[in-house]
XYZ file of C-alpha atoms in Angstrom:
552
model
C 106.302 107.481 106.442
C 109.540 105.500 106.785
C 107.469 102.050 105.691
C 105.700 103.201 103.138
C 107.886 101.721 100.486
C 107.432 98.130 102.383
C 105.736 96.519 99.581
C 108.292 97.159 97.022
C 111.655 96.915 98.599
C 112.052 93.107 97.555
C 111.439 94.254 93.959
C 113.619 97.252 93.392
C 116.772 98.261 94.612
C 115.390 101.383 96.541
C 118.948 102.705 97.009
C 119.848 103.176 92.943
C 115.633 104.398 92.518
C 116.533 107.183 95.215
C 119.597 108.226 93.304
C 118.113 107.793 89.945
C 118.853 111.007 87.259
C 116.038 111.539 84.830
C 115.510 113.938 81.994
C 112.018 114.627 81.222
C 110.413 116.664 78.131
C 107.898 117.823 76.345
C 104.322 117.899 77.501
C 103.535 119.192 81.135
C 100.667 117.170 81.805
C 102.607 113.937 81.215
C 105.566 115.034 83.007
C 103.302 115.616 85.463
C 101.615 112.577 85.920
C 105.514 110.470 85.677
C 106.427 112.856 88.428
C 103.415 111.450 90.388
C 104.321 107.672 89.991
C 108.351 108.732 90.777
C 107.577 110.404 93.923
C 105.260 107.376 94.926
C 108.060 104.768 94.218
C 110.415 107.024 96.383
C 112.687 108.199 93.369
C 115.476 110.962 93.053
C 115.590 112.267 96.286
C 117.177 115.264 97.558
C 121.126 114.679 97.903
C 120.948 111.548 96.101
C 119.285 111.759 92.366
C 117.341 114.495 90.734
C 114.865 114.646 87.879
C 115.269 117.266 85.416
C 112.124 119.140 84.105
C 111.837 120.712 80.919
C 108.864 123.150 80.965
C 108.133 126.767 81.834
C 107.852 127.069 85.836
C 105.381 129.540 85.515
C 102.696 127.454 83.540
C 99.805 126.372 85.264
C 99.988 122.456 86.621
C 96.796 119.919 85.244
C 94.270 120.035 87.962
C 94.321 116.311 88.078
C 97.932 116.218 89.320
C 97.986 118.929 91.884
C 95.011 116.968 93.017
C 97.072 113.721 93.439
C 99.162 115.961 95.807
C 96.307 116.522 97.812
C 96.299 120.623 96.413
C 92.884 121.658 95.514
C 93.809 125.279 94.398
C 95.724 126.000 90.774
C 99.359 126.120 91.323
C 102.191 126.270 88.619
C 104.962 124.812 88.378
C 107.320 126.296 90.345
C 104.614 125.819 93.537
C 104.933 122.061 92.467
C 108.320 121.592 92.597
C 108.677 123.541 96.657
C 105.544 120.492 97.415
C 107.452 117.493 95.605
C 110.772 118.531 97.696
C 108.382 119.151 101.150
C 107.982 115.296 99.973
C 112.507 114.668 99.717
C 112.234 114.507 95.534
C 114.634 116.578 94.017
C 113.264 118.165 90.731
C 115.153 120.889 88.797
C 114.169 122.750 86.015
C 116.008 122.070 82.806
C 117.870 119.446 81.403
C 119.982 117.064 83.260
C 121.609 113.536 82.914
C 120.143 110.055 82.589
C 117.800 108.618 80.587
C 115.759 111.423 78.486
C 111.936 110.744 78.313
C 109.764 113.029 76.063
C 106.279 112.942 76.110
C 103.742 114.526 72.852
C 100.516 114.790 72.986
C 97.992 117.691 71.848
C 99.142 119.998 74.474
C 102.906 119.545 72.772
C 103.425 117.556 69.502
C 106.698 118.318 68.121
C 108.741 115.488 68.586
C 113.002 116.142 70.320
C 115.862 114.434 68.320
C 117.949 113.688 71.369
C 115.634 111.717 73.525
C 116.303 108.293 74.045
C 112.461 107.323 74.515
C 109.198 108.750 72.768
C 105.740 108.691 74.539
C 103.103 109.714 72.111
C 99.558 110.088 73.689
C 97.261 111.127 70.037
C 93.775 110.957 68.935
C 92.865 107.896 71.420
C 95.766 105.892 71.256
C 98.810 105.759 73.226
C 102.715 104.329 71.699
C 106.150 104.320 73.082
C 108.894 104.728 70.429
C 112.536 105.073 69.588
C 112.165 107.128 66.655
C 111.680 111.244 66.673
C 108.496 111.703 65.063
C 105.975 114.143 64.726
C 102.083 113.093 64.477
C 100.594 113.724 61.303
C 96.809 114.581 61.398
C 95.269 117.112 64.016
C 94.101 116.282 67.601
C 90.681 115.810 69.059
C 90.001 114.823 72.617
C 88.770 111.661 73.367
C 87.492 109.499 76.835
C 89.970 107.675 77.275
C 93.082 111.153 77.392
C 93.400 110.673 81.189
C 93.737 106.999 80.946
C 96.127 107.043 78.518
C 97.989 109.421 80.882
C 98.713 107.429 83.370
C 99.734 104.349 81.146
C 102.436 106.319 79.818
C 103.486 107.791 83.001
C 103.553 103.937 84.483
C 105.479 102.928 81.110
C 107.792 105.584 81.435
C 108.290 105.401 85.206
C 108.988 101.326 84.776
C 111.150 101.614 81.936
C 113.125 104.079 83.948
C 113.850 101.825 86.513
C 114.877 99.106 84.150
C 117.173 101.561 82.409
C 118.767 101.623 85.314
C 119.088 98.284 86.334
C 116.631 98.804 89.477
C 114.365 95.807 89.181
C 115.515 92.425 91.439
C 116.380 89.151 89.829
C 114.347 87.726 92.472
C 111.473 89.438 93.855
C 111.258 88.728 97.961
C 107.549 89.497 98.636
C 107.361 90.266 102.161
C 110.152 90.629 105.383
C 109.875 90.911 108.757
C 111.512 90.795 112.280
C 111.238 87.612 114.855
C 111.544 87.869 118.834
C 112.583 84.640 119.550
C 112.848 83.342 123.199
C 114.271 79.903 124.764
C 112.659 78.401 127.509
C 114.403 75.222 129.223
C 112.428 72.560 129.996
C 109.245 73.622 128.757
C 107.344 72.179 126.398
C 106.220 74.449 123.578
C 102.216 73.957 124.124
C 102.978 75.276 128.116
C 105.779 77.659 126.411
C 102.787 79.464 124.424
C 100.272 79.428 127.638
C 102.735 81.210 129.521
C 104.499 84.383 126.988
C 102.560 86.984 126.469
C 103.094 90.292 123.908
C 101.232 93.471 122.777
C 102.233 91.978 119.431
C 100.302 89.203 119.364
C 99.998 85.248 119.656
C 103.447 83.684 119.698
C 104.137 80.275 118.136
C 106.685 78.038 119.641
C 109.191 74.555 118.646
C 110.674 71.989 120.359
C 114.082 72.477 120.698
C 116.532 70.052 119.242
C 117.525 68.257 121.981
C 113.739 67.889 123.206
C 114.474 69.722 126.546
C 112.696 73.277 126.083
C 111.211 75.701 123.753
C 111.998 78.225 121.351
C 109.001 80.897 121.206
C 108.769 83.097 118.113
C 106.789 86.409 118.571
C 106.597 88.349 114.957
C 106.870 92.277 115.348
C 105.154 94.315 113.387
C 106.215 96.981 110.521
C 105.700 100.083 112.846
C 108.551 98.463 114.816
C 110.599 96.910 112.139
C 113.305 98.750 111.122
C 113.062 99.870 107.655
C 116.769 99.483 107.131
C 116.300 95.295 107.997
C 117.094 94.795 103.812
C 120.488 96.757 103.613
C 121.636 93.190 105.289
C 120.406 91.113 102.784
C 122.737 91.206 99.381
C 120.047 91.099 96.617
C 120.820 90.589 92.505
C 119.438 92.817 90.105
C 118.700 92.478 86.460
C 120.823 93.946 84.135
C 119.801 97.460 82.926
C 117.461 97.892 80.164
C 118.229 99.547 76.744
C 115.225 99.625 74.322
C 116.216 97.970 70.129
C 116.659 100.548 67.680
C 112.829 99.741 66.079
C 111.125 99.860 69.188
C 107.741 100.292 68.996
C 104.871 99.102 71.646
C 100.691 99.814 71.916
C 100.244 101.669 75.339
C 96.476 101.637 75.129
C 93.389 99.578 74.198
C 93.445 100.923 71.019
C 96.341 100.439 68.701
C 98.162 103.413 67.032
C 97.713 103.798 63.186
C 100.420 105.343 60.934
C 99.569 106.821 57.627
C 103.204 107.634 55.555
C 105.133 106.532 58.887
C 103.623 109.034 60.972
C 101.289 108.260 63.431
C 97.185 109.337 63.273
C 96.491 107.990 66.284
C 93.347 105.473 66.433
C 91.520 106.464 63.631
C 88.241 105.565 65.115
C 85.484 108.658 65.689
C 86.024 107.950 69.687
C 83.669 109.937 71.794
C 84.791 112.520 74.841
C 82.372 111.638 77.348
C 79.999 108.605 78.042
C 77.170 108.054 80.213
C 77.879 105.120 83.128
C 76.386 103.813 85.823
C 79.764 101.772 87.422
C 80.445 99.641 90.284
C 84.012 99.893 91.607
C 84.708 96.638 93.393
C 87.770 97.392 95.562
C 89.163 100.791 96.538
C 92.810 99.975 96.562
C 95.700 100.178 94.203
C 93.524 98.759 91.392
C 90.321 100.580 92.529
C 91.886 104.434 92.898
C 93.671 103.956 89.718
C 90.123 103.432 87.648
C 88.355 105.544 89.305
C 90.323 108.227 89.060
C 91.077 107.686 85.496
C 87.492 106.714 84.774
C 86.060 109.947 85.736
C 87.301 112.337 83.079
C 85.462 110.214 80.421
C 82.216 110.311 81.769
C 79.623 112.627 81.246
C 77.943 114.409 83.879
C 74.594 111.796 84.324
C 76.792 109.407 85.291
C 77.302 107.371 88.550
C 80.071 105.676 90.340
C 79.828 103.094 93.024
C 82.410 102.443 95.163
C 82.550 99.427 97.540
C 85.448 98.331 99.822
C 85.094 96.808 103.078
C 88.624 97.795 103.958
C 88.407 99.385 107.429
C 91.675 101.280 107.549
C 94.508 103.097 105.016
C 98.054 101.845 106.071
C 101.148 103.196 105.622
C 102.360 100.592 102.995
C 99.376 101.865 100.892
C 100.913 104.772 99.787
C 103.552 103.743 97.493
C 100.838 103.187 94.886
C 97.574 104.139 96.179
C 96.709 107.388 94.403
C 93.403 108.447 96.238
C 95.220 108.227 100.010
C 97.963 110.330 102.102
C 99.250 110.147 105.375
C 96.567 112.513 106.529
C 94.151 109.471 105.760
C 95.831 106.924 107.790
C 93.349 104.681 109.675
C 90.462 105.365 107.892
C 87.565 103.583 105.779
C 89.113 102.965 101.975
C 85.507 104.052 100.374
C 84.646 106.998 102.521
C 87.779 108.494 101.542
C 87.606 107.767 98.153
C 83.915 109.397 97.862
C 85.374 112.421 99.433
C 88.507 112.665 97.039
C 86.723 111.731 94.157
C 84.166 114.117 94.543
C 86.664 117.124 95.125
C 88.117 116.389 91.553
C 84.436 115.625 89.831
C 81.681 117.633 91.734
C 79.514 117.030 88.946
C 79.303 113.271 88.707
C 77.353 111.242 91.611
C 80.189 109.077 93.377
C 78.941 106.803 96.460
C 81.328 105.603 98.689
C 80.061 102.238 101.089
C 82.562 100.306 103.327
C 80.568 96.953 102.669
C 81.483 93.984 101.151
C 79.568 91.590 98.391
C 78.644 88.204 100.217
C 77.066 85.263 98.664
C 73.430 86.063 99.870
C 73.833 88.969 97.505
C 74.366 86.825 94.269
C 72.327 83.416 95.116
C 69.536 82.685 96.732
C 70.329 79.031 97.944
C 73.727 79.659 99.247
C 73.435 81.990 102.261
C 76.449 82.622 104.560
C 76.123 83.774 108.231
C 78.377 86.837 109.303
C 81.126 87.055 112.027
C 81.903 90.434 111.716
C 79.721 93.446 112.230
C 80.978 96.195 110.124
C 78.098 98.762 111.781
C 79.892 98.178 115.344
C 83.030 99.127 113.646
C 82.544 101.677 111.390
C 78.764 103.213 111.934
C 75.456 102.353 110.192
C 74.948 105.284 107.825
C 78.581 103.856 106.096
C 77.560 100.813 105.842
C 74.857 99.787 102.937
C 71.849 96.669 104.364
C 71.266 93.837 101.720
C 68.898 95.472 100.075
C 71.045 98.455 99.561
C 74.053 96.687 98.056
C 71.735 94.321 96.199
C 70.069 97.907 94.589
C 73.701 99.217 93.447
C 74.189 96.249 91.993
C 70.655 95.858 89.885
C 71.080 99.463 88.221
C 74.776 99.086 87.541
C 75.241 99.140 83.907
C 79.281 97.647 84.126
C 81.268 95.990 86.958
C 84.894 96.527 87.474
C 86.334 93.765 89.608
C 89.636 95.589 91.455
C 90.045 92.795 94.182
C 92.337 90.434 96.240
C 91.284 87.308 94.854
C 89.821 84.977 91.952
C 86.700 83.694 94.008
C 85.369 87.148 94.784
C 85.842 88.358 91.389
C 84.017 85.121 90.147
C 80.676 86.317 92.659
C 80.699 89.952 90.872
C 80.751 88.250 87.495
C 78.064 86.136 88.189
C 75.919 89.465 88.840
C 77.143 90.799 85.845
C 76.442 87.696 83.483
C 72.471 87.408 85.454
C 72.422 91.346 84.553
C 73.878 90.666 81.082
C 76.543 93.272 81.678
C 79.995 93.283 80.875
C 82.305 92.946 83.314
C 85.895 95.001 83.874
C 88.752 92.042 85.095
C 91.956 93.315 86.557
C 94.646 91.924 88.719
C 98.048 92.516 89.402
C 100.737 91.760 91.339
C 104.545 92.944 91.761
C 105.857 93.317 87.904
C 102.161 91.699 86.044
C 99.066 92.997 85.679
C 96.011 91.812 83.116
C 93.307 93.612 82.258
C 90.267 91.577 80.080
C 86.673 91.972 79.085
C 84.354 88.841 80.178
C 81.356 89.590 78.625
C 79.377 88.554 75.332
C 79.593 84.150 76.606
C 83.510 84.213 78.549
C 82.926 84.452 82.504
C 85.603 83.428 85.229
C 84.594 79.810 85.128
C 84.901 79.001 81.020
C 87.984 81.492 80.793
C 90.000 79.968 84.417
C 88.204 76.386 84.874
C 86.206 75.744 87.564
C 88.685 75.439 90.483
C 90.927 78.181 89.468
C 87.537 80.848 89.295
C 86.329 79.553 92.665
C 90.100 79.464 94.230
C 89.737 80.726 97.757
C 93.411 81.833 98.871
C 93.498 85.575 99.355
C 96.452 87.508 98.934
C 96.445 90.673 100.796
C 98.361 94.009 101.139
C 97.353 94.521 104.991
C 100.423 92.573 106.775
C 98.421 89.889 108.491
C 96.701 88.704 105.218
C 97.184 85.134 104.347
C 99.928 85.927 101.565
C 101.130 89.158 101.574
C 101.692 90.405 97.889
C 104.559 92.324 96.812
C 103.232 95.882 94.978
C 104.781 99.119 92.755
C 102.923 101.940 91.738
C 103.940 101.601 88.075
C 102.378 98.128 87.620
C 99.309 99.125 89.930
C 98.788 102.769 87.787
C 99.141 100.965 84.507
C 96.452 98.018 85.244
C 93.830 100.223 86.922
C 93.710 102.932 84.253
C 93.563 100.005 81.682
C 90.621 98.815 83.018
C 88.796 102.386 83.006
C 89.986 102.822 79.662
C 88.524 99.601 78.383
C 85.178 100.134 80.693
C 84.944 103.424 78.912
C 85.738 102.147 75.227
C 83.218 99.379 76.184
C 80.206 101.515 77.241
C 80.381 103.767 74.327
C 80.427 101.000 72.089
C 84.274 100.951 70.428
C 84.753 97.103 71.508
C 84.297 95.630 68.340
C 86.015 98.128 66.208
C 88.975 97.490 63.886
C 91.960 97.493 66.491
C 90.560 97.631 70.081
C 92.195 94.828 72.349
C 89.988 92.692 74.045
C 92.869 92.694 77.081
C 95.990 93.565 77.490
C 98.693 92.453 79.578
C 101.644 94.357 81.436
C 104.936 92.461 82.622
C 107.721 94.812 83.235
C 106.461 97.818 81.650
C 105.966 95.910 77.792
C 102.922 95.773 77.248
C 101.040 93.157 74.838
C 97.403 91.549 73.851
C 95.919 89.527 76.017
C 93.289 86.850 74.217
C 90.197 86.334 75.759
C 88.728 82.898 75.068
C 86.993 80.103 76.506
C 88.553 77.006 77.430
C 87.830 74.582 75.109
C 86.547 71.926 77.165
C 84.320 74.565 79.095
C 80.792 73.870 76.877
C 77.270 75.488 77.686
C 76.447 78.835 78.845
C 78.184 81.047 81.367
C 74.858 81.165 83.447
C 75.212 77.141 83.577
C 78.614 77.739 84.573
C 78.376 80.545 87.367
C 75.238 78.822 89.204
C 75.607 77.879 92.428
C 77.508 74.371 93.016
C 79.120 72.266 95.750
C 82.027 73.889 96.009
C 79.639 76.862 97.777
C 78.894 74.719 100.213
C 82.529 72.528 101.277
C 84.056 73.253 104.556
C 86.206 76.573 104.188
C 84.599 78.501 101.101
C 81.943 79.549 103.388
C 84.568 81.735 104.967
C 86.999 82.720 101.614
C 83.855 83.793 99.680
C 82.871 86.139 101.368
C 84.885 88.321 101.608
C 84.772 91.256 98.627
C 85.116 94.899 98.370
C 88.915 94.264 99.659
C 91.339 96.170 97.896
C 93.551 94.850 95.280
C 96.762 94.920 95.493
């Protein structure tokens, strides 16, 4: 498990986040789900840091995050704390030192006068605060509770690492080890013929004086050391410290105050809707929505999820909620049905390791395979044309939780030819977005036409073409933003006094995102998404694709 932390180490000093002291109060089910994202990013471990608890060790933990654990049977408290140390985080019960956190929602409202941040989770909206208040009106569940959840955990958990001056000056997004040999009097075309290595091809250069080679094998992470970036001397920002008026919207919907205190959204929000959903993408993005998605919908409801990921890696688990080591080198979707389905038996969640080509969206453009995913992974995992092209026809919203612009572009051209609304998401390092593109806004009118149709893929696999740096908090936050707009959007909240048509995360502040068309962008978005040359040029044929691949 030493590499699991690979794709955050340029961001965050992983040193001070081990030896981080935390103070969290208030409601278990949000301490819960901030203990979640802290053991993922690898904080307070045992003989370093600690994070200090304030609830009753006896009370029963939310089923959701014993779940996260991989625990299917009720535990408390106390059982939680023995599993997060089997894991190296130190959690105590009590109070301790650092910076304090409380969390109020239904479960616990009453507000604590010497916090130093507020996390208020009432009546469908979500705020983080300075000021010790107490909610005014009385609760009611809504869809969106879980989402809101695991914002605040993600806004907690990120504002804790700024408050501790954790977060890089300048992120390094990937880092890795080079065998490099000289060979005299060889020149570096023979140099390659003649080296071989279980790690792969080797590239070589001309030395400087013309004479011989050098030949440059890379080795991979299982045999990089992990300790490679204690060598490298790497600035950090300054710590954090929040104004004395602080106040910021968590959630889609913003918070409304009647004499000061808050009411929450004052909007009649439903708890369950029906859905029929496809999940594009079973990654960071992808497990965060899901998982946050289900406890809004109601039990006719149907989730598709399609990733043609073939394997889990190790580097997947610093922010990958649905996977654990015990999942390591196995299909993305199959494990997600399975998970999925142990915490919502009662929905109908589809797993498919497939991917959404071009032949699935337009007619004219067809693009041949290279890669059987049957021979790799078995036929009854793997949906036929007609399957995928099914899911797609019945699916009522798409959320697009992938790697790159061009394949979300294909999914929202089945969404605008199925008049559907589609769910947009990316993020990467300390940003994520999260947008709507439905009702005349799709990829092309909203990005131009070479920026929807851009073909470079970023990857989190370490052989991708640019490996992108990732941390749970910004990956928790963006996913369960997206299910919590999907879910305000299928029960019909979207044009309501105060819902966000997107919202944007950098750092762990949060803020509305418009969502407009360019202005030179005229026509409709089915003029805009049909098929075109750029289908067709040399090297889209291959980037296209390519969907289903987790994000990030």
């Amino acid at each position: 498990m030493k590499h699991r932390y690979h794709r955050q180490i340029g961001l965050i000093d992983q040193m001070s986040i081990a030896k981080m002291q935390i103070t969290l109060t208030g409601s278990s089910i949000l301490i819960g789900h901030t203990l979640i994202q802290l053991e993922s990013l690898g904080a307070c471990q045992i003989g370093q840091g600690r994070v200090s608890i304030d609830v009753n060790p006896n009370s029963l933990v939310s089923p959701v995050i014993s779940w996260s654990l991989g625990i299917s049977d009720p535990i408390n408290h106390h059982a939680l704390v023995k599993q997060l140390a089997e894991r190296g985080m130190n959690v105590q019960f009590g109070r301790g030192e650092g910076a304090h956190f409380h969390f109020q929602d239904p479960e616990f409202p009453d507000t604590e006068d010497e916090a130093d941040i507020f996390l208020i989770r009432w009546n469908g909206a979500a705020v983080v605060e300075t000021r010790a208040i107490n909610p005014l009106n009385d609760p009611k569940p809504t869809l969106i509770d879980r989402c809101l959840n695991v914002m605040l955990a993600a806004t907690a958990t990120h504002l804790a690492i700024r408050w501790i001056g954790a977060i890089r000056s300048e992120p390094i997004v990937d880092r890795w080890l080079t065998l490099t040999l000289r060979m005299e009097g060889v020149e570096p075309e023979e140099a390659i013929q003649k080296i071989r290595s279980p790690f792969g091809n080797p590239t070589a250069t001309a030395l400087d004086d013309g004479e011989g080679s050098l030949v440059r094998i890379r080795v991979p992470l299982e045999k990089t050391p992990i300790e490679i970036m204690d060598f490298v001397d790497h600035d950090s920002q300054e710590p954090w410290r929040p104004e004395s008026d602080f106040r910021m919207d968590v959630g889609p919907l913003k918070m409304q105050y009647c004499r000061g205190l808050p009411i929450g959204a004052n909007l009649d929000i439903p708890e369950s809707t029906q859905m029929n959903a496809v999940i594009l993408g079973a990654g960071g993005l992808g497990s965060w929505a899901s998982m946050s998605m289900l406890a809004g919908l109601s039990k006719d409801s149907t989730v598709h999820i399609v990733d043609s990921d073939l394997a889990v890696d190790i580097h997947n688990l610093n922010r990958q909620v649905l996977y654990s080591k015990h999942n390591l080198g196995l299909p993305k979707a199959i494990i997600a049905q399975q998970r999925l389905r142990e915490l919502h038996p009662e929905i109908d969640i589809y797993g498919y390791v497939d991917r959404l080509d071009t032949h699935h969206v337009y007619t004219t453009t067809h693009i041949e395979e290279d890669l059987s995913l049957e021979d790799l992974v078995g036929e009854d995992s793997v949906l036929d044309s007609a399957g995928l092209n099914n899911v797609l026809d019945s699916m009522q919203i798409g959320f697009a939780c992938l790697d790159n612009q061009a394949a979300r572009t294909l999914l929202n051209t089945v969404c605008v030819q199925n008049g559907i609304p589609m769910i947009n998401g990316a993020s990467e390092a300390m940003t994520g977005i999260v947008e709507i593109l439905d009702n005349g806004v799709c990829m092309v009118c909203r990005y131009g036409t070479d920026e929807a149709w851009r073909i470079e893929r970023v990857s989190c696999t370490e052989t991708g073409t640019r490996p992108v740096a990732s941390i749970v908090t910004t990956t928790a936050w963006t996913g369960a933003a997206q299910a919590a707009f999907g879910l305000l959007k299928q029960s019909g909240f979207i044009n309501d006094d105060g819902m966000r048509f997107g919202s944007e995360w950098t750092s762990g502040i949060v803020k509305d995102r418009g969502v407009t068309r360019l202005p030179w962008h005229q026509g409709s978005c089915e003029d805009h998404l049909k098929p075109h040359q750029e289908l067709e040029i040399e090297g889209m044929k291959h980037a296209v694709k390519a969907i289903g691949v987790e994000e990030t």
